[in-house]
């Protein structure tokens, strides 16, 4: 079955015993479920691979930059005049999918890459004896930030294959120390066996060295070179992965159960229906449009029974008989089902309600919380694109948590702890990535964010926020400042570039994260719990300077009478909400929750937004 | 802000020093972010709460069963004649959402509950001196299988409130030992303070004590009493949560990165388009249908400039002026964007492709694997309901993994290890839940599955499977057994009840899990890698007796020429796949992956399917 893994034993014949430091010649272990050692296990080690010098290894990856060196002809001539990784990274950036092209994250990164990849300049001075013509290629398999330099002699393969930016190579050789600490790397792999080369179609790759808007890049080059073959995009992907793992760890540690709420939903109350995607079933199948009545099925059963009797008489075709019998059996089952349903129309009634893609998981998550106590979900939420703004995601993944026997304070504590946990985990485990993404343009912003988060946060009510704004004289805001106005925080989630009133408050006035709570009820959803005076609700937003809202939450209205009054006030379709009201009708409990947007958190932690 | 947590100090006044064993009177700690100790931290402990006897605690939960005891009138009379939890559980089962009603998992459980909850008979013999009228209620907050018995004196609240099945109670009191080990519980909480009661509308709850099909239950009672207030459904939810956590842990431990592939997609090749949900944007907004050309914007800028000049002259309305200026600024930005795009049509072209809900994450996951090496995703996959079968999920969550520098063997090893990891984690951490779900009907099947999985698995090629079937003489299969036929495995994923050829093979012949590999190419997707003879492909299924396929995987065709030939053979729309082909065009790498259906795994581990 398939080929066997490249045996490291078979390669030991080419092992020359001339080398260096280190213990024994046991080869570097393969990554689990793979045919090579990952870059992370070689150059991604804390020592940069120093401790592996002298060992043999199989490594694979894609060429990020390369030079061909003619040693005998004096110095390091670069041949052919090919683009370096730095150049190709500037342009080798597309997006994962047509929709993704609209993701601000990716757009932000596109702008940043130039700066970010500047730190990645390939250095290629050679410090030992080379074969007549040798290629130095820096490869990376996406598992860590540093590239691994491989040294390939022209006798092993045509060097243009291993020096083409984007080519995939799988090579075997010995890890050697690089002399001279001015090098960006301490080890390199001297290749003695080329196991595989995934060539590059030079006509089509690298992408043209001109700045194209993402739309055109996608149109012309497709999404596949993607996210991820650039160091910056791969770094972001790894940060995102680390954050997702951290989120699950946080909730698991704190006794939350993971649940999945429906993505396709008939409930449109929490979101705005006009901003929700509709879901349609395919209608090509005939049976979709046809009503199957018990009469039709009974007639069919009669016909099939006759057919079977005929087949039995003829006895000519055993297979046909079996097929007919099976057919009959199915028809009988169908008839039974129809009888049980007491319905003459077999078409699924539940599908006659319009279906939507869920834009908010809160309501369904509450049903779980009101039975399992502490639950969370990590799910996609959908919002149909509006043409008015581009700072908007059609699909974004959110972390939503809901806690029973919990009030607003509990949700705030949990959200703050969760945020701290996520950020500190990522800062700890992705320092290479964050350093790489730190550029002049964002001015090492993640470090700034980190320190901002560790200092005490401001806690103010909505009223205090407005009063603060009222005292600002030297600013002209969009709109009039008065109690009851939105702080534009609702729009901040996707609006980084325009300075809203809310962002003035955190960016310029408090200059640290602010928890704003107790909003006027008209600014928050119907399910937020009314405070004593019934004009405000128990809700909060956590707003971080330069980023905007990173978490928002509410204590839910657990009192049936207040909730129904609110639903009626807002003229929401009560019949659509009966299922939701039943949570209050039957054993209601105080419960609170919050929501975080993971794409937003990525912007925060990488400093990629501006 | 909101109310303060119920102080355990304030309750110490009612502490009577008469009691029992145990160290000190420090109250049981609250769960984090909550106003009570969870059931898990009290009765869910390995000692059943024994070590907590004598301590004070605040606990909350929903009443599962209850009795009212009149101690002075000789024995344990049950008043009023109310349903016990056992009865209510038989019927208190609805589904989470209209679509979910069609989930076979839930249907299976509905059948099982009767059996499962039989072990949950409430025992209520009383072993100490009771107040004149006392309620014994067993409550649960969904955090563990065992219920906690609370003892409430009639002086504290109207007892019908705390004895109504489904009511939510939050109470404070002292944990006391229950004498007599015939009791199902070793401790109970003697309540001295009732903090909150979420009453039950007796007219509407519990659900009627007749067997209703899920459709009608949902129609009449809604989805909210859901999944989860029954011990069986809560157990399944906890098992699912544990499995999701285990999956993330497995992949994180093995160096995989978590990614999210697009849910809304234009790519329909991997799935069958006629079985995919279409996604539509809302069309109510006017701007959707209108093309915004640079000309239109320029004209608008001109008009706005004039308006502003007029407003400045009049100087009457500062707000109007500001608004107009902002408007102008936006129009200018828009004009700039249009200029940069060089496009006269502002409507988003990408939306003119039909959009679908992704039914398969493989293709997009490959783009990540071919840059980050080892990746996985846990995402919903969608398939439009077909009327032919009800054993089918419209949305199901799948675990998909893809590995670069990996061949079929690697993917098989990884899938097997992953499966073992998931199952062993769940067996270890959810033994209470699994025991509860173990019924006469499923005959403790999860133990059977556990032992089956730990014995050596069969590994056979597709050809061997067919040859085995050809030698079976005493069975008449659906259809003719011959090389090239599907083993009906494609349909097994959702078809548990009909015995297909494939299920005969594993259920009756091998009687253990079977890994079937090397399929005829026509039975597997276009991207599966051709073997040497080009009639078969490197693909595998892991089939478990009584459950069906729990994992399927392929080594992907990395050779450009073979892949394009296959696409042309199958007449797939090549232009839709150019982005995918680019992975092969530019630095192709051997890569393999697999997919698991988490709902399927839940059926496997809980033994809930038949």
mmCIF file of N, CA, C and O in Angstrom, chain A residues 1 3 33 35-36 62 97-98 102 141 199 223-224 229 240-241 245 248 258 260 263-265 274 278 280 282 348 350 370 373 376 395 405 407 409-410 417 517 579 582 586-587, chain B residues 1 3 33 35-36 62 97-98 102 141 199 223-224 229 240-241 245 248 258 260 263-265 274 278 280 282 348 350 370 373 376 395 405 407 409-410 417 517 579 582 586-587:
data_model
loop_
_atom_site.group_PDB
_atom_site.id
_atom_site.type_symbol
_atom_site.label_atom_id
_atom_site.label_comp_id
_atom_site.label_asym_id
_atom_site.label_seq_id
_atom_site.Cartn_x
_atom_site.Cartn_y
_atom_site.Cartn_z
ATOM 1 N N UNK A 1 0.835 -1.201 0.000
ATOM 2 C CA UNK A 1 0.000 0.000 0.000
ATOM 3 C C UNK A 1 0.864 1.242 0.000
ATOM 4 O O UNK A 1 1.626 1.476 0.923
ATOM 5 N N UNK A 3 3.919 3.921 -0.971
ATOM 6 C CA UNK A 3 5.347 3.659 -0.819
ATOM 7 C C UNK A 3 5.735 3.685 0.648
ATOM 8 O O UNK A 3 5.044 4.233 1.485
ATOM 9 N N UNK A 33 2.937 10.826 11.977
ATOM 10 C CA UNK A 33 2.039 10.766 10.813
ATOM 11 C C UNK A 33 2.597 11.533 9.612
ATOM 12 O O UNK A 33 1.854 12.120 8.839
ATOM 13 N N UNK A 35 6.308 12.101 6.832
ATOM 14 C CA UNK A 35 7.521 11.460 6.330
ATOM 15 C C UNK A 35 8.730 12.357 6.457
ATOM 16 O O UNK A 35 9.633 12.315 5.633
ATOM 17 N N UNK A 36 8.737 13.217 7.435
ATOM 18 C CA UNK A 36 9.875 14.116 7.620
ATOM 19 C C UNK A 36 9.793 14.733 9.014
ATOM 20 O O UNK A 36 8.744 14.693 9.661
ATOM 21 N N UNK A 62 8.550 24.379 1.659
ATOM 22 C CA UNK A 62 8.484 25.153 0.426
ATOM 23 C C UNK A 62 9.584 26.201 0.440
ATOM 24 O O UNK A 62 9.871 26.795 1.486
ATOM 25 N N UNK A 97 -10.614 32.334 -0.070
ATOM 26 C CA UNK A 97 -11.898 32.037 -0.705
ATOM 27 C C UNK A 97 -12.480 33.366 -1.133
ATOM 28 O O UNK A 97 -12.145 34.411 -0.600
ATOM 29 N N UNK A 98 -13.353 33.298 -2.119
ATOM 30 C CA UNK A 98 -13.895 34.548 -2.643
ATOM 31 C C UNK A 98 -14.452 35.418 -1.526
ATOM 32 O O UNK A 98 -14.160 36.602 -1.422
ATOM 33 N N UNK A 102 -13.025 39.577 1.552
ATOM 34 C CA UNK A 102 -13.618 40.740 2.169
ATOM 35 C C UNK A 102 -13.281 40.830 3.646
ATOM 36 O O UNK A 102 -13.744 41.721 4.345
ATOM 37 N N UNK A 141 8.074 24.677 6.321
ATOM 38 C CA UNK A 141 6.882 23.840 6.150
ATOM 39 C C UNK A 141 5.666 24.404 6.892
ATOM 40 O O UNK A 141 4.671 23.713 7.089
ATOM 41 N N UNK A 199 7.604 20.794 -8.282
ATOM 42 C CA UNK A 199 8.126 21.922 -9.050
ATOM 43 C C UNK A 199 7.144 23.074 -9.073
ATOM 44 O O UNK A 199 5.989 22.938 -8.677
ATOM 45 N N UNK A 223 -7.415 31.432 -4.887
ATOM 46 C CA UNK A 223 -7.154 31.581 -3.462
ATOM 47 C C UNK A 223 -6.071 30.656 -2.916
ATOM 48 O O UNK A 223 -5.692 30.761 -1.783
ATOM 49 N N UNK A 224 -5.573 29.739 -3.718
ATOM 50 C CA UNK A 224 -4.866 28.606 -3.134
ATOM 51 C C UNK A 224 -3.479 28.929 -2.614
ATOM 52 O O UNK A 224 -2.959 28.244 -1.762
ATOM 53 N N UNK A 229 1.366 30.523 2.639
ATOM 54 C CA UNK A 229 2.753 30.230 2.279
ATOM 55 C C UNK A 229 3.654 31.423 2.537
ATOM 56 O O UNK A 229 4.851 31.356 2.369
ATOM 57 N N UNK A 240 -3.955 32.153 15.411
ATOM 58 C CA UNK A 240 -5.385 31.857 15.504
ATOM 59 C C UNK A 240 -5.599 30.463 16.079
ATOM 60 O O UNK A 240 -6.449 30.255 16.943
ATOM 61 N N UNK A 241 -4.810 29.518 15.612
ATOM 62 C CA UNK A 241 -4.914 28.152 16.118
ATOM 63 C C UNK A 241 -4.651 28.107 17.621
ATOM 64 O O UNK A 241 -5.382 27.481 18.384
ATOM 65 N N UNK A 245 -7.216 26.928 20.618
ATOM 66 C CA UNK A 245 -6.863 25.934 21.632
ATOM 67 C C UNK A 245 -6.975 26.519 23.030
ATOM 68 O O UNK A 245 -7.485 25.881 23.954
ATOM 69 N N UNK A 248 -10.653 26.752 24.189
ATOM 70 C CA UNK A 248 -11.189 25.473 24.670
ATOM 71 C C UNK A 248 -10.592 25.120 26.031
ATOM 72 O O UNK A 248 -11.295 24.639 26.918
ATOM 73 N N UNK A 258 -18.931 22.163 26.117
ATOM 74 C CA UNK A 258 -18.984 22.655 24.748
ATOM 75 C C UNK A 258 -20.250 22.136 24.081
ATOM 76 O O UNK A 258 -20.534 20.936 24.131
ATOM 77 N N UNK A 260 -22.982 22.723 20.449
ATOM 78 C CA UNK A 260 -23.140 23.374 19.158
ATOM 79 C C UNK A 260 -24.598 23.732 18.949
ATOM 80 O O UNK A 260 -25.469 22.860 19.018
ATOM 81 N N UNK A 263 -26.858 26.063 13.130
ATOM 82 C CA UNK A 263 -26.390 27.107 12.213
ATOM 83 C C UNK A 263 -27.553 27.532 11.318
ATOM 84 O O UNK A 263 -27.781 28.703 11.096
ATOM 85 N N UNK A 264 -28.256 26.538 10.807
ATOM 86 C CA UNK A 264 -29.448 26.855 10.013
ATOM 87 C C UNK A 264 -30.605 27.006 10.989
ATOM 88 O O UNK A 264 -30.867 26.112 11.785
ATOM 89 N N UNK A 265 -31.281 28.128 10.924
ATOM 90 C CA UNK A 265 -32.267 28.417 11.954
ATOM 91 C C UNK A 265 -33.492 29.103 11.352
ATOM 92 O O UNK A 265 -33.415 29.711 10.292
ATOM 93 N N UNK A 274 -33.155 41.331 7.911
ATOM 94 C CA UNK A 274 -32.755 41.835 6.590
ATOM 95 C C UNK A 274 -31.242 41.743 6.382
ATOM 96 O O UNK A 274 -30.755 41.983 5.293
ATOM 97 N N UNK A 278 -30.433 33.949 3.641
ATOM 98 C CA UNK A 278 -31.468 32.933 3.520
ATOM 99 C C UNK A 278 -30.829 31.630 3.077
ATOM 100 O O UNK A 278 -29.875 31.621 2.309
ATOM 101 N N UNK A 280 -31.716 28.081 1.085
ATOM 102 C CA UNK A 280 -32.705 27.434 0.233
ATOM 103 C C UNK A 280 -32.293 25.996 -0.031
ATOM 104 O O UNK A 280 -31.120 25.704 -0.211
ATOM 105 N N UNK A 282 -32.167 22.785 -2.539
ATOM 106 C CA UNK A 282 -32.168 22.613 -3.984
ATOM 107 C C UNK A 282 -33.569 22.176 -4.411
ATOM 108 O O UNK A 282 -34.244 21.433 -3.703
ATOM 109 N N UNK A 348 -41.832 18.322 3.862
ATOM 110 C CA UNK A 348 -41.467 18.635 5.239
ATOM 111 C C UNK A 348 -41.952 20.026 5.621
ATOM 112 O O UNK A 348 -41.496 21.025 5.091
ATOM 113 N N UNK A 350 -41.479 21.718 8.278
ATOM 114 C CA UNK A 350 -40.528 22.599 8.937
ATOM 115 C C UNK A 350 -39.759 23.422 7.902
ATOM 116 O O UNK A 350 -39.262 24.490 8.188
ATOM 117 N N UNK A 370 -29.632 26.697 30.481
ATOM 118 C CA UNK A 370 -30.716 26.468 31.427
ATOM 119 C C UNK A 370 -30.983 24.983 31.628
ATOM 120 O O UNK A 370 -32.105 24.583 31.974
ATOM 121 N N UNK A 373 -26.039 24.336 32.863
ATOM 122 C CA UNK A 373 -25.410 25.363 33.706
ATOM 123 C C UNK A 373 -24.353 26.222 33.002
ATOM 124 O O UNK A 373 -24.602 27.372 32.723
ATOM 125 N N UNK A 376 -20.490 26.733 26.477
ATOM 126 C CA UNK A 376 -19.936 27.674 25.513
ATOM 127 C C UNK A 376 -19.975 27.027 24.144
ATOM 128 O O UNK A 376 -20.140 25.818 24.015
ATOM 129 N N UNK A 395 -18.837 35.763 7.298
ATOM 130 C CA UNK A 395 -18.826 34.740 8.328
ATOM 131 C C UNK A 395 -17.680 35.003 9.282
ATOM 132 O O UNK A 395 -16.567 35.269 8.880
ATOM 133 N N UNK A 405 -27.310 30.407 36.933
ATOM 134 C CA UNK A 405 -27.049 30.831 38.308
ATOM 135 C C UNK A 405 -25.964 31.910 38.333
ATOM 136 O O UNK A 405 -25.083 31.899 39.193
ATOM 137 N N UNK A 407 -25.031 36.188 37.443
ATOM 138 C CA UNK A 407 -25.516 37.528 37.162
ATOM 139 C C UNK A 407 -24.476 38.283 36.348
ATOM 140 O O UNK A 407 -23.445 37.721 35.982
ATOM 141 N N UNK A 409 -22.246 40.490 36.905
ATOM 142 C CA UNK A 409 -20.894 40.519 37.449
ATOM 143 C C UNK A 409 -20.127 39.236 37.124
ATOM 144 O O UNK A 409 -18.929 39.268 36.849
ATOM 145 N N UNK A 410 -20.830 38.108 37.197
ATOM 146 C CA UNK A 410 -20.178 36.828 36.924
ATOM 147 C C UNK A 410 -19.742 36.759 35.466
ATOM 148 O O UNK A 410 -18.646 36.297 35.150
ATOM 149 N N UNK A 417 -11.495 37.217 32.577
ATOM 150 C CA UNK A 417 -10.547 36.111 32.779
ATOM 151 C C UNK A 417 -10.252 35.394 31.466
ATOM 152 O O UNK A 417 -9.110 35.022 31.189
ATOM 153 N N UNK A 517 -20.965 49.363 31.291
ATOM 154 C CA UNK A 517 -22.101 48.508 31.632
ATOM 155 C C UNK A 517 -23.335 49.349 31.913
ATOM 156 O O UNK A 517 -23.261 50.574 31.966
ATOM 157 N N UNK A 579 -40.984 29.191 22.077
ATOM 158 C CA UNK A 579 -40.013 28.188 22.541
ATOM 159 C C UNK A 579 -39.021 28.810 23.499
ATOM 160 O O UNK A 579 -38.584 28.185 24.464
ATOM 161 N N UNK A 582 -40.503 29.605 26.909
ATOM 162 C CA UNK A 582 -40.685 28.419 27.748
ATOM 163 C C UNK A 582 -39.546 28.234 28.750
ATOM 164 O O UNK A 582 -39.743 27.650 29.810
ATOM 165 N N UNK A 586 -40.868 27.600 32.515
ATOM 166 C CA UNK A 586 -40.647 26.334 33.225
ATOM 167 C C UNK A 586 -39.299 26.339 33.924
ATOM 168 O O UNK A 586 -38.284 25.963 33.346
ATOM 169 N N UNK A 587 -39.286 26.759 35.158
ATOM 170 C CA UNK A 587 -38.059 26.669 35.940
ATOM 171 C C UNK A 587 -37.034 27.698 35.526
ATOM 172 O O UNK A 587 -35.896 27.363 35.223
ATOM 173 N N UNK B 1 -24.706 47.257 40.882
ATOM 174 C CA UNK B 1 -24.976 46.495 39.668
ATOM 175 C C UNK B 1 -25.507 45.127 40.042
ATOM 176 O O UNK B 1 -24.816 44.345 40.678
ATOM 177 N N UNK B 3 -27.708 42.136 41.890
ATOM 178 C CA UNK B 3 -27.679 41.855 43.320
ATOM 179 C C UNK B 3 -26.378 41.184 43.706
ATOM 180 O O UNK B 3 -25.671 40.635 42.888
ATOM 181 N N UNK B 33 -17.552 31.887 38.614
ATOM 182 C CA UNK B 33 -18.489 32.677 37.798
ATOM 183 C C UNK B 33 -19.940 32.271 38.020
ATOM 184 O O UNK B 33 -20.745 32.273 37.098
ATOM 185 N N UNK B 35 -23.255 31.539 41.253
ATOM 186 C CA UNK B 35 -23.666 31.855 42.605
ATOM 187 C C UNK B 35 -24.020 30.623 43.407
ATOM 188 O O UNK B 35 -24.909 30.649 44.250
ATOM 189 N N UNK B 36 -23.409 29.508 43.100
ATOM 190 C CA UNK B 36 -23.702 28.279 43.833
ATOM 191 C C UNK B 36 -22.600 27.251 43.523
ATOM 192 O O UNK B 36 -21.845 27.406 42.568
ATOM 193 N N UNK B 62 -32.531 21.990 38.745
ATOM 194 C CA UNK B 62 -33.923 21.789 38.377
ATOM 195 C C UNK B 62 -34.429 20.516 39.029
ATOM 196 O O UNK B 62 -33.691 19.517 39.100
ATOM 197 N N UNK B 97 -34.189 22.206 18.023
ATOM 198 C CA UNK B 97 -34.486 23.144 16.937
ATOM 199 C C UNK B 97 -35.237 22.352 15.897
ATOM 200 O O UNK B 97 -35.122 21.146 15.805
ATOM 201 N N UNK B 98 -36.030 23.045 15.108
ATOM 202 C CA UNK B 98 -36.857 22.348 14.145
ATOM 203 C C UNK B 98 -36.029 21.385 13.303
ATOM 204 O O UNK B 98 -36.372 20.221 13.126
ATOM 205 N N UNK B 102 -34.763 16.194 13.162
ATOM 206 C CA UNK B 102 -34.513 15.147 12.201
ATOM 207 C C UNK B 102 -33.208 14.414 12.490
ATOM 208 O O UNK B 102 -32.797 13.547 11.738
ATOM 209 N N UNK B 141 -28.208 20.217 38.235
ATOM 210 C CA UNK B 141 -27.924 21.414 37.435
ATOM 211 C C UNK B 141 -27.261 21.072 36.105
ATOM 212 O O UNK B 141 -26.707 21.939 35.438
ATOM 213 N N UNK B 199 -40.470 29.032 39.107
ATOM 214 C CA UNK B 199 -41.634 28.155 39.177
ATOM 215 C C UNK B 199 -41.906 27.499 37.828
ATOM 216 O O UNK B 199 -41.320 27.864 36.804
ATOM 217 N N UNK B 223 -38.823 23.680 21.321
ATOM 218 C CA UNK B 223 -37.591 22.939 21.491
ATOM 219 C C UNK B 223 -36.898 23.160 22.830
ATOM 220 O O UNK B 223 -35.928 22.505 23.141
ATOM 221 N N UNK B 224 -37.370 24.072 23.661
ATOM 222 C CA UNK B 224 -36.520 24.564 24.725
ATOM 223 C C UNK B 224 -36.358 23.635 25.909
ATOM 224 O O UNK B 224 -35.394 23.731 26.635
ATOM 225 N N UNK B 229 -32.676 18.753 29.854
ATOM 226 C CA UNK B 229 -33.123 18.667 31.234
ATOM 227 C C UNK B 229 -33.413 17.229 31.622
ATOM 228 O O UNK B 229 -33.717 16.951 32.773
ATOM 229 N N UNK B 240 -20.593 14.520 24.366
ATOM 230 C CA UNK B 240 -20.196 15.226 23.148
ATOM 231 C C UNK B 240 -19.154 16.302 23.463
ATOM 232 O O UNK B 240 -18.157 16.453 22.753
ATOM 233 N N UNK B 241 -19.392 17.015 24.540
ATOM 234 C CA UNK B 241 -18.452 18.055 24.942
ATOM 235 C C UNK B 241 -17.076 17.455 25.226
ATOM 236 O O UNK B 241 -16.044 17.964 24.779
ATOM 237 N N UNK B 245 -13.515 18.255 23.289
ATOM 238 C CA UNK B 245 -12.284 18.628 23.991
ATOM 239 C C UNK B 245 -11.162 17.646 23.679
ATOM 240 O O UNK B 245 -10.022 18.041 23.462
ATOM 241 N N UNK B 248 -9.647 18.263 20.186
ATOM 242 C CA UNK B 248 -8.700 19.381 20.158
ATOM 243 C C UNK B 248 -7.394 18.992 20.851
ATOM 244 O O UNK B 248 -6.312 19.323 20.371
ATOM 245 N N UNK B 258 -5.153 24.331 14.178
ATOM 246 C CA UNK B 258 -6.586 24.421 13.934
ATOM 247 C C UNK B 258 -6.849 25.545 12.936
ATOM 248 O O UNK B 258 -6.344 26.658 13.098
ATOM 249 N N UNK B 260 -10.043 27.286 10.150
ATOM 250 C CA UNK B 260 -11.445 27.248 9.752
ATOM 251 C C UNK B 260 -11.558 27.501 8.268
ATOM 252 O O UNK B 260 -11.079 28.525 7.775
ATOM 253 N N UNK B 263 -17.429 28.357 5.263
ATOM 254 C CA UNK B 263 -18.708 27.648 5.316
ATOM 255 C C UNK B 263 -19.529 28.002 4.078
ATOM 256 O O UNK B 263 -20.097 27.143 3.425
ATOM 257 N N UNK B 264 -19.585 29.287 3.774
ATOM 258 C CA UNK B 264 -20.261 29.702 2.541
ATOM 259 C C UNK B 264 -19.233 29.612 1.421
ATOM 260 O O UNK B 264 -18.152 30.187 1.514
ATOM 261 N N UNK B 265 -19.569 28.881 0.395
ATOM 262 C CA UNK B 265 -18.564 28.591 -0.625
ATOM 263 C C UNK B 265 -19.177 28.638 -2.011
ATOM 264 O O UNK B 265 -20.386 28.467 -2.177
ATOM 265 N N UNK B 274 -26.566 19.161 -6.205
ATOM 266 C CA UNK B 274 -28.015 19.085 -6.024
ATOM 267 C C UNK B 274 -28.404 18.721 -4.592
ATOM 268 O O UNK B 274 -29.559 18.773 -4.221
ATOM 269 N N UNK B 278 -28.424 26.232 -1.017
ATOM 270 C CA UNK B 278 -28.055 27.499 -1.610
ATOM 271 C C UNK B 278 -28.132 28.578 -0.542
ATOM 272 O O UNK B 278 -28.977 28.522 0.346
ATOM 273 N N UNK B 280 -28.630 32.702 -0.091
ATOM 274 C CA UNK B 280 -29.065 33.912 -0.778
ATOM 275 C C UNK B 280 -28.875 35.117 0.128
ATOM 276 O O UNK B 280 -29.115 35.040 1.332
ATOM 277 N N UNK B 282 -30.134 38.776 1.383
ATOM 278 C CA UNK B 282 -31.407 39.480 1.413
ATOM 279 C C UNK B 282 -31.423 40.481 0.269
ATOM 280 O O UNK B 282 -30.396 41.086 -0.057
ATOM 281 N N UNK B 348 -20.797 43.612 -5.934
ATOM 282 C CA UNK B 348 -19.750 42.627 -5.700
ATOM 283 C C UNK B 348 -19.886 41.464 -6.670
ATOM 284 O O UNK B 348 -20.819 40.678 -6.597
ATOM 285 N N UNK B 350 -18.245 38.782 -6.852
ATOM 286 C CA UNK B 350 -18.115 37.434 -6.276
ATOM 287 C C UNK B 350 -19.482 36.888 -5.871
ATOM 288 O O UNK B 350 -19.690 35.691 -5.797
ATOM 289 N N UNK B 370 -1.138 22.389 2.575
ATOM 290 C CA UNK B 370 -0.018 22.597 1.662
ATOM 291 C C UNK B 370 0.706 23.903 1.961
ATOM 292 O O UNK B 370 1.315 24.507 1.072
ATOM 293 N N UNK B 373 1.367 22.360 6.795
ATOM 294 C CA UNK B 373 1.707 20.954 7.022
ATOM 295 C C UNK B 373 0.620 20.115 7.685
ATOM 296 O O UNK B 373 -0.001 19.300 7.035
ATOM 297 N N UNK B 376 -6.144 20.781 11.030
ATOM 298 C CA UNK B 376 -7.436 20.129 11.211
ATOM 299 C C UNK B 376 -8.492 21.199 11.398
ATOM 300 O O UNK B 376 -8.179 22.366 11.669
ATOM 301 N N UNK B 395 -27.284 19.393 9.146
ATOM 302 C CA UNK B 395 -25.985 19.915 9.538
ATOM 303 C C UNK B 395 -25.338 18.962 10.515
ATOM 304 O O UNK B 395 -25.971 18.493 11.453
ATOM 305 N N UNK B 405 3.271 16.018 3.424
ATOM 306 C CA UNK B 405 4.369 15.051 3.525
ATOM 307 C C UNK B 405 3.867 13.750 4.144
ATOM 308 O O UNK B 405 4.543 13.127 4.955
ATOM 309 N N UNK B 407 1.460 10.059 3.447
ATOM 310 C CA UNK B 407 0.805 9.155 2.505
ATOM 311 C C UNK B 407 -0.365 8.454 3.187
ATOM 312 O O UNK B 407 -0.649 8.722 4.350
ATOM 313 N N UNK B 409 -0.890 5.599 4.451
ATOM 314 C CA UNK B 409 -0.575 4.923 5.710
ATOM 315 C C UNK B 409 -0.554 5.889 6.893
ATOM 316 O O UNK B 409 -0.982 5.555 7.989
ATOM 317 N N UNK B 410 -0.003 7.062 6.644
ATOM 318 C CA UNK B 410 0.079 8.055 7.717
ATOM 319 C C UNK B 410 -1.315 8.513 8.141
ATOM 320 O O UNK B 410 -1.594 8.657 9.326
ATOM 321 N N UNK B 417 -5.286 6.398 15.626
ATOM 322 C CA UNK B 417 -4.852 6.960 16.910
ATOM 323 C C UNK B 417 -5.868 7.971 17.442
ATOM 324 O O UNK B 417 -6.159 8.008 18.637
ATOM 325 N N UNK B 517 -9.302 -0.489 2.418
ATOM 326 C CA UNK B 517 -8.553 0.516 1.660
ATOM 327 C C UNK B 517 -8.417 0.091 0.209
ATOM 328 O O UNK B 517 -8.792 -0.998 -0.168
ATOM 329 N N UNK B 579 -8.210 27.108 -8.966
ATOM 330 C CA UNK B 579 -7.574 27.487 -7.700
ATOM 331 C C UNK B 579 -7.037 26.267 -6.963
ATOM 332 O O UNK B 579 -6.004 26.309 -6.312
ATOM 333 N N UNK B 582 -3.925 24.828 -8.619
ATOM 334 C CA UNK B 582 -2.715 25.610 -8.352
ATOM 335 C C UNK B 582 -1.894 25.016 -7.209
ATOM 336 O O UNK B 582 -0.682 25.197 -7.168
ATOM 337 N N UNK B 586 2.020 24.611 -8.183
ATOM 338 C CA UNK B 586 3.069 25.386 -7.523
ATOM 339 C C UNK B 586 3.539 24.677 -6.262
ATOM 340 O O UNK B 586 2.994 24.870 -5.198
ATOM 341 N N UNK B 587 4.541 23.844 -6.399
ATOM 342 C CA UNK B 587 5.133 23.222 -5.215
ATOM 343 C C UNK B 587 4.252 22.145 -4.630
ATOM 344 O O UNK B 587 3.930 22.158 -3.440
#
